[in-house]
mmCIF file of C-alpha atoms and ligand atoms in Angstrom:
data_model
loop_
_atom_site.group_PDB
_atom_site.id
_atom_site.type_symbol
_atom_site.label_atom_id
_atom_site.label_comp_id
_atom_site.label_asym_id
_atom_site.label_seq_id
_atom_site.Cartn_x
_atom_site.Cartn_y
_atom_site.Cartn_z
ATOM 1 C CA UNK A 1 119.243 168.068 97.944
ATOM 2 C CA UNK A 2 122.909 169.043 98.393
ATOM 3 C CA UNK A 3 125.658 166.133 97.444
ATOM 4 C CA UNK A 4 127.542 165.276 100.823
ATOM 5 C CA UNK A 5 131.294 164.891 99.665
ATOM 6 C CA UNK A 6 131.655 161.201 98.662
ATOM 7 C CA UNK A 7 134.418 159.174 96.373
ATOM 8 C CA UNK A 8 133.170 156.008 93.877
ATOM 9 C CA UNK A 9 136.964 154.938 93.711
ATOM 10 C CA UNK A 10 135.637 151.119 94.985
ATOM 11 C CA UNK A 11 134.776 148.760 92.259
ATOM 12 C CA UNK A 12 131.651 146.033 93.712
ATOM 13 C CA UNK A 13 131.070 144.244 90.221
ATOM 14 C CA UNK A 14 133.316 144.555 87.042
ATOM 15 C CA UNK A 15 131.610 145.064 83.701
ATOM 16 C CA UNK A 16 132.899 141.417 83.167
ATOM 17 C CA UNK A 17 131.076 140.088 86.308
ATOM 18 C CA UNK A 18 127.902 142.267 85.223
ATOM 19 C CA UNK A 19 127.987 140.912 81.429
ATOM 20 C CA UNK A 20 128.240 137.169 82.425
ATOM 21 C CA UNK A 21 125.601 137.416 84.901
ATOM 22 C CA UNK A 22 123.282 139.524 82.833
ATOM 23 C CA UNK A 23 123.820 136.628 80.033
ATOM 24 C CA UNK A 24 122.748 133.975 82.731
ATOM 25 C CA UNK A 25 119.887 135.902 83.907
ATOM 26 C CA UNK A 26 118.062 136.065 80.121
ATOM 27 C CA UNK A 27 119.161 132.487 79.945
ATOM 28 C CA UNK A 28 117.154 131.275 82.835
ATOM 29 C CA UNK A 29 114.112 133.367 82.107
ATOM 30 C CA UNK A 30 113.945 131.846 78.685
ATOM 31 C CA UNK A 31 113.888 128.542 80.436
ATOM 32 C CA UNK A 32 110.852 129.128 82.470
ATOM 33 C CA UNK A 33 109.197 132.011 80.564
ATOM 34 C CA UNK A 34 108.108 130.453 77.377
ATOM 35 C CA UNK A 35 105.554 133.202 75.846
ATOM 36 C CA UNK A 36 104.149 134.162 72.497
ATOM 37 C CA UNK A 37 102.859 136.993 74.380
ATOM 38 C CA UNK A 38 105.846 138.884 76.133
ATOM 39 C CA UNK A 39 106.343 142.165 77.448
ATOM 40 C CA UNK A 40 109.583 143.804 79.497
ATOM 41 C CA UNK A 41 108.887 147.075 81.133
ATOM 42 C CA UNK A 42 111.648 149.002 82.987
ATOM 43 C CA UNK A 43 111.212 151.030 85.133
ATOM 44 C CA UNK A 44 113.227 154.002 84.680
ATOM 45 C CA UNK A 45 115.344 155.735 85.097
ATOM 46 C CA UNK A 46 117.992 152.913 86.652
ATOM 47 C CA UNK A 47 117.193 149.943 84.800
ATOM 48 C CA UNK A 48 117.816 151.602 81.341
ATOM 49 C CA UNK A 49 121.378 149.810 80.721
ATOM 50 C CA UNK A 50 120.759 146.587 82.684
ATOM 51 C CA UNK A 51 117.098 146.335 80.136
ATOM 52 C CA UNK A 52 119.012 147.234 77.114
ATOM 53 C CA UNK A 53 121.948 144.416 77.644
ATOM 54 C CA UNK A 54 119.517 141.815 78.434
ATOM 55 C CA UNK A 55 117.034 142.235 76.091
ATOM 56 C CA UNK A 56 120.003 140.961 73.700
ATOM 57 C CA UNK A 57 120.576 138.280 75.251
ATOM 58 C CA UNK A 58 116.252 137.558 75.254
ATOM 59 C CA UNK A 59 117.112 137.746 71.138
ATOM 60 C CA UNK A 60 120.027 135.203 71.371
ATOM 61 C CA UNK A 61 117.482 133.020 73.855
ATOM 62 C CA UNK A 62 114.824 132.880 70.292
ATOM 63 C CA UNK A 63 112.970 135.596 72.898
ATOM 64 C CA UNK A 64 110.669 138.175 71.391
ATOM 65 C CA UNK A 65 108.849 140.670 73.865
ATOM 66 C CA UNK A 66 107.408 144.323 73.089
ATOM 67 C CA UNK A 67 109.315 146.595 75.233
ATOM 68 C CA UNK A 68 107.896 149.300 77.197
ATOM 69 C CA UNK A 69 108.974 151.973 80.311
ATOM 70 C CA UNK A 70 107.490 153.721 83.064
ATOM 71 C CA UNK A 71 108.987 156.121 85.704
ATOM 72 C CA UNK A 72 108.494 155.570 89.201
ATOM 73 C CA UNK A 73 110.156 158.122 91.392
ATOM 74 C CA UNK A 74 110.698 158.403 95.165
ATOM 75 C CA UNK A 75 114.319 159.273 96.170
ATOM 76 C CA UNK A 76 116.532 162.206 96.686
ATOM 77 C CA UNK A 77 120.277 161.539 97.418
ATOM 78 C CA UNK A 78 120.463 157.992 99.262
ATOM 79 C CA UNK A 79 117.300 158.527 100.788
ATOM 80 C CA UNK A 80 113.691 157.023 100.116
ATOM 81 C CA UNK A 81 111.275 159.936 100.030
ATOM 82 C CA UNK A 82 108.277 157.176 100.703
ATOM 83 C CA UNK A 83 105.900 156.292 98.282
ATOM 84 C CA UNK A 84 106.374 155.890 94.747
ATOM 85 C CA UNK A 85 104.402 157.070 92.320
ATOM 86 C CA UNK A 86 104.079 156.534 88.480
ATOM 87 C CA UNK A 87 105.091 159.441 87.200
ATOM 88 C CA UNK A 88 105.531 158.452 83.407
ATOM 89 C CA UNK A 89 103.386 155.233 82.955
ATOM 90 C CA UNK A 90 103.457 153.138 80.005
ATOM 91 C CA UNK A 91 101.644 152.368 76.757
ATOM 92 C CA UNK A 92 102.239 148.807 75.749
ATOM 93 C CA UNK A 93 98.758 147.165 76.088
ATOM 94 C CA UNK A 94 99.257 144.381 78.627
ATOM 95 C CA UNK A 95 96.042 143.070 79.116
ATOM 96 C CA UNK A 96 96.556 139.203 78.700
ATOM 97 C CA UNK A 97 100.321 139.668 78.362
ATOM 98 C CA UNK A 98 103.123 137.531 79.988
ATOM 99 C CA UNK A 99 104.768 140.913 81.953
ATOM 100 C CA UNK A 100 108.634 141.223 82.572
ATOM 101 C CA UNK A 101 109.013 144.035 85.164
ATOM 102 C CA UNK A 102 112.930 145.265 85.458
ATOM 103 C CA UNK A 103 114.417 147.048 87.860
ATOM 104 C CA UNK A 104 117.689 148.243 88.967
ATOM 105 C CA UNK A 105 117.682 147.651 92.830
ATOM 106 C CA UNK A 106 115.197 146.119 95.422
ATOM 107 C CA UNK A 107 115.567 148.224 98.412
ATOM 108 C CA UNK A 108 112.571 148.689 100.730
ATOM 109 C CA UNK A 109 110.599 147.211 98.400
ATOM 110 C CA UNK A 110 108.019 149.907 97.978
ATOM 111 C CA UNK A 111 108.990 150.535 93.921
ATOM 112 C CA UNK A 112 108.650 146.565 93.085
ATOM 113 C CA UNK A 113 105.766 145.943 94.641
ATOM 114 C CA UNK A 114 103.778 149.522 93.612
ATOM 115 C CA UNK A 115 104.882 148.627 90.268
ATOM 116 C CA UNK A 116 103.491 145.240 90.018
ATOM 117 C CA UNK A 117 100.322 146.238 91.224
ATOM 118 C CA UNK A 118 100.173 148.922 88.976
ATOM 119 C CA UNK A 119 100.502 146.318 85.671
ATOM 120 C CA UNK A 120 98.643 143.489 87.500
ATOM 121 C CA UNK A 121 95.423 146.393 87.236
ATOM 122 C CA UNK A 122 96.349 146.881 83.753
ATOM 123 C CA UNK A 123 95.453 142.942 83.060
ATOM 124 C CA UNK A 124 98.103 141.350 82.879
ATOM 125 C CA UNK A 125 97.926 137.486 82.832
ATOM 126 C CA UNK A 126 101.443 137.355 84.632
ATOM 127 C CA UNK A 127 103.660 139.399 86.074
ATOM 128 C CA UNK A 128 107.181 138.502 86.740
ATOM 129 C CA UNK A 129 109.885 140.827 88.252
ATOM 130 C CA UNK A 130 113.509 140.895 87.497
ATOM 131 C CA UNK A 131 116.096 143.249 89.301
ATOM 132 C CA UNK A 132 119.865 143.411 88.773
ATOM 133 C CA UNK A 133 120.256 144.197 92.477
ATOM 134 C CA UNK A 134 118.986 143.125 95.316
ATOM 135 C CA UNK A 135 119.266 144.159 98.902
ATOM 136 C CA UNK A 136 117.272 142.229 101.102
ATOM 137 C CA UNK A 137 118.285 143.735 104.564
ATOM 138 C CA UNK A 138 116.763 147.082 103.621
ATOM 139 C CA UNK A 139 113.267 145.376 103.342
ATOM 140 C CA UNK A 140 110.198 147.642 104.707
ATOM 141 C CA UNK A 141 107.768 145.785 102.677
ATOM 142 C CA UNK A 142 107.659 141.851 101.829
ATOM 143 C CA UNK A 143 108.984 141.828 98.595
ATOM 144 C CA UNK A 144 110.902 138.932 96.475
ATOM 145 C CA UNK A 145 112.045 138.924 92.681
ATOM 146 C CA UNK A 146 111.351 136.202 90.270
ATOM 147 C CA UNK A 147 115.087 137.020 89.067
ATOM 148 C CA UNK A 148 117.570 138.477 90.335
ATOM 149 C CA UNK A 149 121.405 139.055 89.556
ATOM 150 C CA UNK A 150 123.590 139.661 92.560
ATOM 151 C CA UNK A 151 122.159 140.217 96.295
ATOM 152 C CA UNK A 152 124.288 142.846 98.005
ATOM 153 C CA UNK A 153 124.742 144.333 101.605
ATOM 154 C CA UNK A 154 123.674 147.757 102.711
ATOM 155 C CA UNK A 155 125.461 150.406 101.329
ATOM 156 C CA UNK A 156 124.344 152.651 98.322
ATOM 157 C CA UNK A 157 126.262 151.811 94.844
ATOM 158 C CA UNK A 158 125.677 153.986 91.376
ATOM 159 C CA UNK A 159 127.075 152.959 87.806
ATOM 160 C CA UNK A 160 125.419 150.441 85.147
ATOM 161 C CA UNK A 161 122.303 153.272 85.151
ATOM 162 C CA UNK A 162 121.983 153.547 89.065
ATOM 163 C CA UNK A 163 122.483 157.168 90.320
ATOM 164 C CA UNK A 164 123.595 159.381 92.995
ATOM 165 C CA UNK A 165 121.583 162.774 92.831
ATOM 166 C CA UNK A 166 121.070 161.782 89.247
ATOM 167 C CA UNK A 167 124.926 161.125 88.526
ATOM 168 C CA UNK A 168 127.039 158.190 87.892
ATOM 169 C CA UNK A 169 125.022 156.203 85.924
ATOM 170 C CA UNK A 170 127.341 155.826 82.765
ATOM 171 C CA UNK A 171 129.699 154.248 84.706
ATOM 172 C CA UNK A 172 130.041 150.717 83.605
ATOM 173 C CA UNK A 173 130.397 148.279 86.609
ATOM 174 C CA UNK A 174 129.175 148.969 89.980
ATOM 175 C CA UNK A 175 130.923 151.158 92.308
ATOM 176 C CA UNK A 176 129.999 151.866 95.829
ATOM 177 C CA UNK A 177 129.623 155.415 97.477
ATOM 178 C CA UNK A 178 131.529 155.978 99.940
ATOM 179 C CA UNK A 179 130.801 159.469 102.457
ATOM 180 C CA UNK A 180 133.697 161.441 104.095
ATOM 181 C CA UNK A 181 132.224 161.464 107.208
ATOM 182 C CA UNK A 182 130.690 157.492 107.211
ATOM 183 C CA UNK A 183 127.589 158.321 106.482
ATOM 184 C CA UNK A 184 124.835 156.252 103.967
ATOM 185 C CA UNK A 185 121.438 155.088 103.536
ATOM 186 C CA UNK A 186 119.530 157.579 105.674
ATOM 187 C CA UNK A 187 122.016 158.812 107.802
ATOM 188 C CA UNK A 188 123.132 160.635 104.790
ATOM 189 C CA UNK A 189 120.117 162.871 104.643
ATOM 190 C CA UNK A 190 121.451 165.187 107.106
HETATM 191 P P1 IMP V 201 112.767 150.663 96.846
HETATM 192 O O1 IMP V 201 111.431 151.219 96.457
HETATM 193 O O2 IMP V 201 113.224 151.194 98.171
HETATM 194 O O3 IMP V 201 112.896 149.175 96.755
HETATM 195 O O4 IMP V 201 113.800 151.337 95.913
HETATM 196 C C1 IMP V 201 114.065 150.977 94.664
HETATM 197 C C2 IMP V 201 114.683 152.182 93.986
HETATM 198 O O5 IMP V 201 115.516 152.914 94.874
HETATM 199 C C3 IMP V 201 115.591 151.742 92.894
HETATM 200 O O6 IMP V 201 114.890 151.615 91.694
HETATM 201 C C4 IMP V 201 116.612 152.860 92.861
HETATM 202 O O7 IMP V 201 116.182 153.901 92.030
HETATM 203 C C5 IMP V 201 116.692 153.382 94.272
HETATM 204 N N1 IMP V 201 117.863 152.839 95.014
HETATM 205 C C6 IMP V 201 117.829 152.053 96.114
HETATM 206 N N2 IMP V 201 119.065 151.735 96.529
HETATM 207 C C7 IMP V 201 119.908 152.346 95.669
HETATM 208 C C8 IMP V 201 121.357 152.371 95.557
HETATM 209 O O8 IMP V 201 122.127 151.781 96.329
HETATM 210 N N3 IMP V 201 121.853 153.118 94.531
HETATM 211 C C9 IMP V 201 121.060 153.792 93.639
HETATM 212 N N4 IMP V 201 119.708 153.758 93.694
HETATM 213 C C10 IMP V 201 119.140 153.052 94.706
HETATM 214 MG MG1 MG V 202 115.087 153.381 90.103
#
């Protein structure tokens, strides 16, 4: 779909901000995810910078896990297309496997919980999910994460590997997307 004219001039979380909590984040999972067995699976394409910087922090946290990705698509522009679907799935064998899943942003909920279902069938002996983002008051389906970095309000942010129409993702802190005429979330479909 067509970009609506928008700026990303407002910063919502500084690279420092994002670093520090990222760091905290790997440091509580080590705490309560002791496996000899560990796997992290993004799910791309948003969580490819957020994965990358915390798995780092797993190695400074004596933390170990095989590292696999999967692409779930469902959005054009700010707006959910409905369900996702696994359009690139993974090839880590999980079966038995303590299961990271990482994602950018908890919106509706629909990605999280497809996903988890979707490694749970696999055989997985636990699955635990972990989003940088969350945004609980765009909830369509009940949907909670194990870990989580910052819970933000309802408007639609890019940078740190989260996109708008595919763009903005190199930026690194998170900026929010603001429309010329007011518009987001699904008013900006028109
Ligand atoms: P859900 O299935 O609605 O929870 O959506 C999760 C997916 O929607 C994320 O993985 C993102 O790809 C996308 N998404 C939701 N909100 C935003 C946003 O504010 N910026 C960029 N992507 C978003
Ligand atoms: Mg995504």
């Amino acid at each position: 779909m067509e970009s609506l004219k928008y700026d990303i001039d407002e910063i919502v979380i500084t690279p420092r901000k994002l670093e520090r909590r990222v760091n905290d984040l790997a440091a509580e999972m080590a705490t309560g995810l002791q496996s000899d067995n560990l796997v992290v699976i993004g799910v791309l394409r948003g969580s490819f910078i957020f994965l990358a910087d915390m798995v780092r922090w797993f190695y400074m946290n004596d933390m170990h896990p095989r590292i696999d990705f999967m692409i779930m698509e469902s959005y054009a522009g700010t707006v959910s297309q409905g369900e996702p679907a696994v359009s690139r799935d993974f090839t880590v064998d999980v079966a038995g496997a303590d299961v990271v899943l990482v994602d950018d942003i908890l919106d509706t909920g629909r990605t999280l919980t497809k996903a988890t279902a979707h490694v749970v069938a696999k055989g997985a002996k636990t699955v635990r999910t972990c989003v940088l983002l969350d945004k609980p008051s765009r909830r369509l389906v009940p949907c909670e994460a194990d870990y989580k970095g910052f819970v933000i309000e309802d408007f639609f942010v890019v940078g740190y590997g989260l996109d708008y129409n595919g763009r903005h993702r190199e930026l690194p802190h998170i900026a929010k997307v603001r429309f010329a005429d007011g518009a987001q979330n699904d008013d900006a479909s028109a």
